[in-house]
Tab-separated table of C-alpha atoms in Angstrom:
chain	number	residue	atom	x	y	z
A	1	UNK	CA	185.485	105.186	157.085
A	2	UNK	CA	186.752	102.549	154.602
A	3	UNK	CA	188.946	103.827	151.789
A	4	UNK	CA	187.010	104.137	148.514
A	5	UNK	CA	188.114	101.365	146.179
A	6	UNK	CA	189.031	102.178	142.616
A	7	UNK	CA	189.495	100.039	139.499
A	8	UNK	CA	192.945	98.702	138.728
A	9	UNK	CA	192.873	100.465	135.358
A	10	UNK	CA	194.119	104.052	135.630
A	11	UNK	CA	194.468	106.123	132.457
A	12	UNK	CA	196.319	109.379	131.880
A	13	UNK	CA	194.432	112.415	130.621
A	14	UNK	CA	195.924	111.968	127.145
A	15	UNK	CA	194.957	108.288	127.046
A	16	UNK	CA	191.412	109.149	128.090
A	17	UNK	CA	191.153	111.731	125.322
A	18	UNK	CA	192.114	109.136	122.726
A	19	UNK	CA	189.689	106.544	124.085
A	20	UNK	CA	186.849	109.046	124.349
A	21	UNK	CA	187.346	110.223	120.767
A	22	UNK	CA	187.271	106.645	119.459
A	23	UNK	CA	184.206	105.824	121.532
A	24	UNK	CA	182.336	108.846	120.204
A	25	UNK	CA	183.490	108.894	116.578
A	26	UNK	CA	184.367	105.266	115.907
A	27	UNK	CA	187.478	103.864	114.149
A	28	UNK	CA	189.887	106.656	113.251
A	29	UNK	CA	193.249	106.739	111.506
A	30	UNK	CA	196.146	107.829	113.705
A	31	UNK	CA	196.921	110.811	111.476
A	32	UNK	CA	193.382	112.126	111.913
A	33	UNK	CA	193.460	111.410	115.657
A	34	UNK	CA	196.647	113.445	115.997
A	35	UNK	CA	195.168	116.348	114.052
A	36	UNK	CA	191.822	116.345	115.871
A	37	UNK	CA	193.308	116.020	119.361
A	38	UNK	CA	196.191	118.419	118.585
A	39	UNK	CA	198.797	115.816	119.573
A	40	UNK	CA	201.995	115.339	117.579
A	41	UNK	CA	202.243	112.127	115.585
A	42	UNK	CA	205.015	110.543	117.657
A	43	UNK	CA	203.123	111.114	120.911
A	44	UNK	CA	199.901	109.804	119.394
A	45	UNK	CA	201.671	106.653	118.197
A	46	UNK	CA	203.079	106.085	121.672
A	47	UNK	CA	199.640	106.584	123.258
A	48	UNK	CA	197.945	104.118	120.940
A	49	UNK	CA	200.722	101.588	121.560
A	50	UNK	CA	200.192	101.947	125.310
A	51	UNK	CA	196.445	101.554	124.964
A	52	UNK	CA	196.902	98.569	122.662
A	53	UNK	CA	199.155	96.895	125.252
A	54	UNK	CA	196.340	97.392	127.789
A	55	UNK	CA	193.874	95.770	125.387
A	56	UNK	CA	191.799	98.939	125.124
A	57	UNK	CA	192.313	99.780	121.438
A	58	UNK	CA	193.079	97.698	118.388
A	59	UNK	CA	193.770	98.184	114.709
A	60	UNK	CA	190.792	97.899	112.397
A	61	UNK	CA	191.261	96.070	109.093
A	62	UNK	CA	192.121	98.590	106.403
A	63	UNK	CA	189.616	99.465	103.700
A	64	UNK	CA	190.061	97.424	100.500
A	65	UNK	CA	190.165	100.716	98.573
A	66	UNK	CA	193.801	101.435	97.826
A	67	UNK	CA	195.374	104.867	97.724
A	68	UNK	CA	198.810	106.121	96.776
A	69	UNK	CA	201.392	105.589	99.516
A	70	UNK	CA	201.129	103.554	102.673
A	71	UNK	CA	197.473	102.884	103.564
A	72	UNK	CA	196.236	104.208	106.892
A	73	UNK	CA	195.071	101.664	109.459
A	74	UNK	CA	192.301	102.989	111.716
A	75	UNK	CA	192.310	102.198	115.424
A	76	UNK	CA	189.141	101.477	117.382
A	77	UNK	CA	187.985	100.576	120.876
A	78	UNK	CA	188.779	96.985	121.858
A	79	UNK	CA	186.655	95.000	124.252
A	80	UNK	CA	189.053	92.578	125.908
A	81	UNK	CA	190.965	95.121	128.002
A	82	UNK	CA	188.265	95.487	130.643
A	83	UNK	CA	184.851	94.366	131.780
A	84	UNK	CA	182.387	95.556	134.375
A	85	UNK	CA	179.156	94.453	136.021
A	86	UNK	CA	175.865	96.197	136.624
A	87	UNK	CA	173.179	95.002	139.012
A	88	UNK	CA	169.830	96.169	140.303
A	89	UNK	CA	166.937	94.815	142.369
A	90	UNK	CA	163.325	94.644	141.236
A	91	UNK	CA	160.298	93.532	143.272
A	92	UNK	CA	161.016	89.814	143.644
A	93	UNK	CA	164.035	89.474	141.397
A	94	UNK	CA	167.644	90.514	140.792
A	95	UNK	CA	169.081	91.538	137.415
A	96	UNK	CA	172.706	91.753	136.333
A	97	UNK	CA	174.661	92.434	133.162
A	98	UNK	CA	178.338	92.055	132.259
A	99	UNK	CA	179.786	94.355	129.586
A	100	UNK	CA	183.199	94.653	127.950
A	101	UNK	CA	185.235	97.829	127.446
A	102	UNK	CA	183.352	98.605	124.239
A	103	UNK	CA	180.126	98.618	126.241
A	104	UNK	CA	178.874	95.493	124.509
A	105	UNK	CA	176.888	93.023	126.605
A	106	UNK	CA	178.739	89.784	127.321
A	107	UNK	CA	176.174	88.228	129.616
A	108	UNK	CA	172.766	88.995	131.115
A	109	UNK	CA	171.089	87.195	133.974
A	110	UNK	CA	168.062	87.480	136.222
A	111	UNK	CA	166.951	85.330	139.126
A	112	UNK	CA	164.344	85.356	141.893
A	113	UNK	CA	165.386	87.477	144.842
A	114	UNK	CA	162.916	88.201	147.624
A	115	UNK	CA	165.439	89.002	150.374
A	116	UNK	CA	165.859	92.727	150.958
A	117	UNK	CA	169.077	92.621	153.011
A	118	UNK	CA	171.873	94.322	151.000
A	119	UNK	CA	174.456	91.882	152.400
A	120	UNK	CA	172.406	88.967	151.103
A	121	UNK	CA	172.203	90.772	147.764
A	122	UNK	CA	176.000	91.128	147.776
A	123	UNK	CA	176.575	87.465	148.663
A	124	UNK	CA	174.122	86.324	145.987
A	125	UNK	CA	175.875	88.500	143.430
A	126	UNK	CA	179.318	87.316	144.555
A	127	UNK	CA	178.349	83.665	144.089
A	128	UNK	CA	176.973	84.365	140.621
A	129	UNK	CA	180.052	86.325	139.535
A	130	UNK	CA	182.392	83.595	140.766
A	131	UNK	CA	180.422	81.042	138.759
A	132	UNK	CA	180.574	83.278	135.679
A	133	UNK	CA	184.317	83.752	136.117
A	134	UNK	CA	184.809	79.993	136.148
A	135	UNK	CA	182.440	79.349	133.242
A	136	UNK	CA	183.443	82.176	130.898
A	137	UNK	CA	186.890	83.284	131.987
A	138	UNK	CA	185.884	86.853	132.736
A	139	UNK	CA	188.568	87.127	135.387
A	140	UNK	CA	191.221	86.994	132.664
A	141	UNK	CA	190.153	90.484	131.633
A	142	UNK	CA	190.709	93.651	133.591
A	143	UNK	CA	187.886	94.116	136.073
A	144	UNK	CA	186.662	97.711	136.279
A	145	UNK	CA	184.081	97.342	139.025
A	146	UNK	CA	180.433	96.890	139.915
A	147	UNK	CA	177.720	99.497	139.423
A	148	UNK	CA	174.537	99.126	141.471
A	149	UNK	CA	171.400	101.027	140.454
A	150	UNK	CA	169.108	101.857	143.360
A	151	UNK	CA	165.534	103.140	143.260
A	152	UNK	CA	165.886	106.036	145.654
A	153	UNK	CA	167.230	109.551	146.101
A	154	UNK	CA	170.385	110.605	147.946
A	155	UNK	CA	170.170	111.721	151.573
A	156	UNK	CA	172.344	114.448	153.061
A	157	UNK	CA	174.224	115.026	149.816
A	158	UNK	CA	175.752	111.512	149.984
A	159	UNK	CA	175.142	109.452	146.842
A	160	UNK	CA	175.851	106.252	148.831
A	161	UNK	CA	172.983	106.828	151.304
A	162	UNK	CA	169.524	106.587	149.798
A	163	UNK	CA	165.904	106.999	150.731
A	164	UNK	CA	164.646	103.909	148.937
A	165	UNK	CA	161.416	102.291	147.790
A	166	UNK	CA	159.603	99.921	150.118
A	167	UNK	CA	160.665	96.630	148.532
A	168	UNK	CA	164.304	97.284	149.501
A	169	UNK	CA	163.597	98.913	152.868
A	170	UNK	CA	166.774	97.444	154.502
A	171	UNK	CA	168.816	99.558	152.037
A	172	UNK	CA	167.418	102.774	153.469
A	173	UNK	CA	169.877	105.372	154.824
A	174	UNK	CA	172.900	103.095	155.191
A	175	UNK	CA	176.396	103.493	153.644
A	176	UNK	CA	175.636	101.222	150.692
A	177	UNK	CA	179.039	101.396	149.028
A	178	UNK	CA	180.893	100.345	152.172
A	179	UNK	CA	178.352	97.618	153.010
A	180	UNK	CA	178.535	96.044	149.557
A	181	UNK	CA	182.324	96.393	149.196
A	182	UNK	CA	182.853	94.696	152.564
A	183	UNK	CA	181.143	91.577	151.223
A	184	UNK	CA	182.214	91.670	147.569
A	185	UNK	CA	185.800	92.904	148.034
A	186	UNK	CA	185.601	94.871	144.784
A	187	UNK	CA	185.051	98.506	143.727
A	188	UNK	CA	181.364	99.459	143.901
A	189	UNK	CA	179.512	102.504	142.557
A	190	UNK	CA	176.009	103.422	143.745
A	191	UNK	CA	173.734	105.306	141.356
A	192	UNK	CA	170.077	106.242	141.147
A	193	UNK	CA	168.244	103.926	138.742
A	194	UNK	CA	166.966	106.684	136.432
A	195	UNK	CA	170.394	108.357	136.345
A	196	UNK	CA	171.912	104.989	135.412
A	197	UNK	CA	169.332	104.669	132.641
A	198	UNK	CA	170.348	108.112	131.372
A	199	UNK	CA	173.962	106.942	131.134
A	200	UNK	CA	172.916	103.869	129.133
A	201	UNK	CA	170.792	105.938	126.781
A	202	UNK	CA	173.668	108.350	126.191
A	203	UNK	CA	176.149	105.553	125.381
A	204	UNK	CA	173.957	104.357	122.517
A	205	UNK	CA	176.142	105.083	119.440
A	206	UNK	CA	173.405	106.995	117.627
A	207	UNK	CA	173.060	109.314	120.652
A	208	UNK	CA	176.715	109.719	121.681
A	209	UNK	CA	177.904	110.450	118.156
A	210	UNK	CA	175.354	113.255	117.669
A	211	UNK	CA	174.852	114.913	121.038
A	212	UNK	CA	176.891	116.235	123.981
A	213	UNK	CA	173.934	116.738	126.304
A	214	UNK	CA	170.665	114.813	126.680
A	215	UNK	CA	167.684	114.808	129.013
A	216	UNK	CA	166.198	111.389	129.851
A	217	UNK	CA	162.823	110.554	131.386
A	218	UNK	CA	162.592	107.023	132.819
A	219	UNK	CA	159.065	105.717	133.410
A	220	UNK	CA	158.725	102.641	135.591
A	221	UNK	CA	157.439	102.161	139.099
A	222	UNK	CA	157.853	105.912	139.416
A	223	UNK	CA	158.921	108.802	137.210
A	224	UNK	CA	162.661	109.457	137.158
A	225	UNK	CA	165.089	111.418	135.092
A	226	UNK	CA	168.721	112.003	134.328
A	227	UNK	CA	170.815	114.605	132.589
A	228	UNK	CA	174.003	114.135	130.603
A	229	UNK	CA	175.670	117.553	130.357
A	230	UNK	CA	178.771	117.947	128.179
A	231	UNK	CA	179.216	114.159	128.086
A	232	UNK	CA	179.083	113.759	131.874
A	233	UNK	CA	176.335	112.634	134.216
A	234	UNK	CA	175.134	115.769	135.973
A	235	UNK	CA	174.187	114.882	139.560
A	236	UNK	CA	173.561	118.276	141.140
A	237	UNK	CA	174.843	119.711	144.410
A	238	UNK	CA	172.928	117.196	146.543
A	239	UNK	CA	173.239	114.309	144.028
A	240	UNK	CA	169.534	114.404	143.180
A	241	UNK	CA	169.389	116.038	139.750
A	242	UNK	CA	166.637	114.409	137.720
A	243	UNK	CA	164.190	113.755	140.580
A	244	UNK	CA	161.373	114.713	138.220
A	245	UNK	CA	158.920	112.474	140.062
A	246	UNK	CA	158.460	115.396	142.425
A	247	UNK	CA	156.654	117.181	139.587
A	248	UNK	CA	153.979	114.451	139.540
A	249	UNK	CA	152.500	113.779	143.024
A	250	UNK	CA	151.802	110.111	143.675
A	251	UNK	CA	148.232	110.751	144.830
A	252	UNK	CA	147.324	112.056	141.366
A	253	UNK	CA	147.477	110.562	137.852
A	254	UNK	CA	151.093	110.577	136.678
A	255	UNK	CA	153.109	109.306	133.673
A	256	UNK	CA	154.509	106.188	135.346
A	257	UNK	CA	154.338	102.504	134.571
A	258	UNK	CA	152.541	101.775	137.845
A	259	UNK	CA	149.960	104.443	136.996
A	260	UNK	CA	149.357	102.723	133.640
A	261	UNK	CA	149.066	99.382	135.425
A	262	UNK	CA	146.477	100.772	137.858
A	263	UNK	CA	144.581	102.385	134.978
A	264	UNK	CA	144.358	99.014	133.239
A	265	UNK	CA	143.189	97.306	136.436
A	266	UNK	CA	140.417	99.872	136.848
A	267	UNK	CA	139.370	98.997	133.295
A	268	UNK	CA	139.055	95.328	134.287
A	269	UNK	CA	142.411	94.006	133.063
A	270	UNK	CA	144.197	91.297	135.026
A	271	UNK	CA	147.741	92.587	135.471
A	272	UNK	CA	150.059	92.006	138.417
A	273	UNK	CA	153.282	93.672	137.205
A	274	UNK	CA	154.801	95.822	134.481
A	275	UNK	CA	155.832	92.629	132.698
A	276	UNK	CA	152.141	92.025	131.907
A	277	UNK	CA	151.681	95.257	129.939
A	278	UNK	CA	152.887	93.901	126.585
A	279	UNK	CA	150.253	91.176	126.551
A	280	UNK	CA	147.411	93.613	127.205
A	281	UNK	CA	148.063	96.031	124.361
A	282	UNK	CA	145.743	94.385	121.825
A	283	UNK	CA	142.848	93.662	124.176
A	284	UNK	CA	142.944	97.082	125.867
A	285	UNK	CA	144.081	99.318	123.026
A	286	UNK	CA	141.662	102.132	123.903
A	287	UNK	CA	142.934	102.240	127.512
A	288	UNK	CA	146.532	102.442	126.328
A	289	UNK	CA	145.715	105.162	123.804
A	290	UNK	CA	143.921	107.311	126.385
A	291	UNK	CA	146.730	106.893	128.922
A	292	UNK	CA	149.409	107.735	126.333
A	293	UNK	CA	147.516	110.878	125.327
A	294	UNK	CA	147.309	112.068	128.945
A	295	UNK	CA	150.862	111.010	129.939
A	296	UNK	CA	152.431	112.585	126.854
A	297	UNK	CA	150.850	115.944	127.700
A	298	UNK	CA	152.238	115.705	131.253
A	299	UNK	CA	155.699	114.793	129.985
A	300	UNK	CA	155.653	117.561	127.377
A	301	UNK	CA	155.254	120.166	130.116
A	302	UNK	CA	158.280	118.725	131.953
A	303	UNK	CA	160.256	118.492	128.702
A	304	UNK	CA	159.465	122.111	127.850
A	305	UNK	CA	160.732	123.258	131.239
A	306	UNK	CA	163.849	121.067	131.026
A	307	UNK	CA	164.694	122.348	127.557
A	308	UNK	CA	164.309	125.945	128.674
A	309	UNK	CA	166.703	125.441	131.595
A	310	UNK	CA	169.196	122.945	130.184
A	311	UNK	CA	169.246	123.261	126.370
A	312	UNK	CA	169.888	119.542	125.694
A	313	UNK	CA	170.580	118.241	122.218
A	314	UNK	CA	168.073	115.430	122.645
A	315	UNK	CA	165.338	114.149	124.934
A	316	UNK	CA	164.897	110.397	125.419
A	317	UNK	CA	161.673	108.775	126.648
A	318	UNK	CA	162.812	105.580	128.359
A	319	UNK	CA	161.401	103.186	130.914
A	320	UNK	CA	160.076	99.778	131.875
A	321	UNK	CA	157.244	99.969	129.350
A	322	UNK	CA	156.623	98.170	126.051
A	323	UNK	CA	158.673	99.725	123.267
A	324	UNK	CA	155.510	100.486	121.298
A	325	UNK	CA	154.273	102.570	124.246
A	326	UNK	CA	157.594	104.430	124.511
A	327	UNK	CA	157.496	105.112	120.747
A	328	UNK	CA	153.937	106.455	120.940
A	329	UNK	CA	154.816	108.639	123.930
A	330	UNK	CA	157.867	110.073	122.153
A	331	UNK	CA	155.827	110.808	119.026
A	332	UNK	CA	153.101	112.605	120.968
A	333	UNK	CA	155.552	114.453	123.230
A	334	UNK	CA	157.289	115.703	120.089
A	335	UNK	CA	153.962	116.910	118.697
A	336	UNK	CA	153.112	118.712	121.950
A	337	UNK	CA	156.572	120.280	122.086
A	338	UNK	CA	156.263	121.397	118.476
A	339	UNK	CA	153.373	123.576	119.597
A	340	UNK	CA	155.134	124.703	122.774
A	341	UNK	CA	158.260	125.639	120.824
A	342	UNK	CA	156.308	127.471	118.094
A	343	UNK	CA	157.941	130.783	117.222
A	344	UNK	CA	161.221	129.849	118.910
A	345	UNK	CA	163.910	130.230	116.255
A	346	UNK	CA	166.834	128.533	118.033
A	347	UNK	CA	167.467	124.798	117.576
A	348	UNK	CA	165.269	122.508	119.675
A	349	UNK	CA	166.106	118.967	120.793
A	350	UNK	CA	165.250	115.830	118.927
A	351	UNK	CA	162.988	113.508	120.904
A	352	UNK	CA	163.866	109.812	120.874
A	353	UNK	CA	162.075	106.705	122.090
A	354	UNK	CA	164.404	104.347	123.913
A	355	UNK	CA	165.378	101.102	122.225
A	356	UNK	CA	166.683	99.766	125.565
A	357	UNK	CA	163.429	100.020	127.558
A	358	UNK	CA	163.767	98.383	131.007
A	359	UNK	CA	167.302	97.142	130.226
A	360	UNK	CA	168.574	100.732	130.426
A	361	UNK	CA	168.892	100.599	134.234
A	362	UNK	CA	171.139	97.547	134.537
A	363	UNK	CA	173.187	98.514	131.464
A	364	UNK	CA	173.691	101.995	132.881
A	365	UNK	CA	174.801	100.480	136.174
A	366	UNK	CA	177.389	98.397	134.301
A	367	UNK	CA	178.568	101.473	132.397
A	368	UNK	CA	179.145	103.470	135.589
A	369	UNK	CA	182.601	101.973	136.388
A	370	UNK	CA	183.637	102.351	132.734
A	371	UNK	CA	182.470	105.969	132.716
A	372	UNK	CA	184.560	106.605	135.838
A	373	UNK	CA	187.672	105.027	134.335
A	374	UNK	CA	187.374	107.428	131.410
A	375	UNK	CA	187.561	110.300	133.861
A	376	UNK	CA	184.186	111.675	132.874
A	377	UNK	CA	182.719	111.343	136.339
A	378	UNK	CA	183.864	113.365	139.320
């Protein structure tokens, strides 16, 4: 078996703690970092100097407000010390995103891709990345790796072997990491698409700064989910945590994007893909409203169960649906859960609508190598 490749960037536990604190809490003065992390000032200074030399942290301009004595200069996450790529395949097209170490998007791209062979996918991606490196100088940064989000669950407890959807049938039950790395000659991580979306939702600053654990429902061609538990992606013993689609049999109405698409077609709408949903919202408002009412009740039952078992700080309704639909679903799920949680005196999770929508999958794929570098993933 080929040796698992790893990014060139390797951080010590102490360095990871500093980076994680800055990522969660934002720019922080060294004196406060030392106090919060229980590290003496000299050690903290040395750590930030090391991280600065790697291009991972930088000093933030001091506040114009002056105080007695030497002003403190906060340090923050820098972007130029590393970059990573995320990619995924949709029916008929390929999507990729390049992010820097801050998690900010440097480049997004999509192109037609009808070939299901994973080696062709890898060669297509390799050609595009080489062109990007020449055009934008990405190779001057520190490359962390490539995350690939796959629509399919793990087989035999191996996250690199997947039972996949029909449009990528050649990806089924093969060692995907080894196959892709043999073509790309770079570190590759394979992740379920909904789990990748959960990672992207968690890395949103307004989520990460407030919560340690979140439950994410991703609605697209199917119904998927992901759980961030204590700031890590929880995968389960067989790497299939979040396979919530099993709660909604495909031969019955379910809260998925494809189900909404079929509902609209039955109502006479001309729609060939999820991309057409946005343009139908005005002309078929009643159909959307009825579907949202039904789907939100289904999701609320799953949310109620998930909250009882997992006690997350937040629930995020995400997916490849128009943002207005996600917002309406979140609002109605929250109303349903308000009734389900009635009389329960402990804190209950806040329910968010995703602001990332379909982009969550490819962004989460790109975040996977970065998440691994920070030591948060086993």
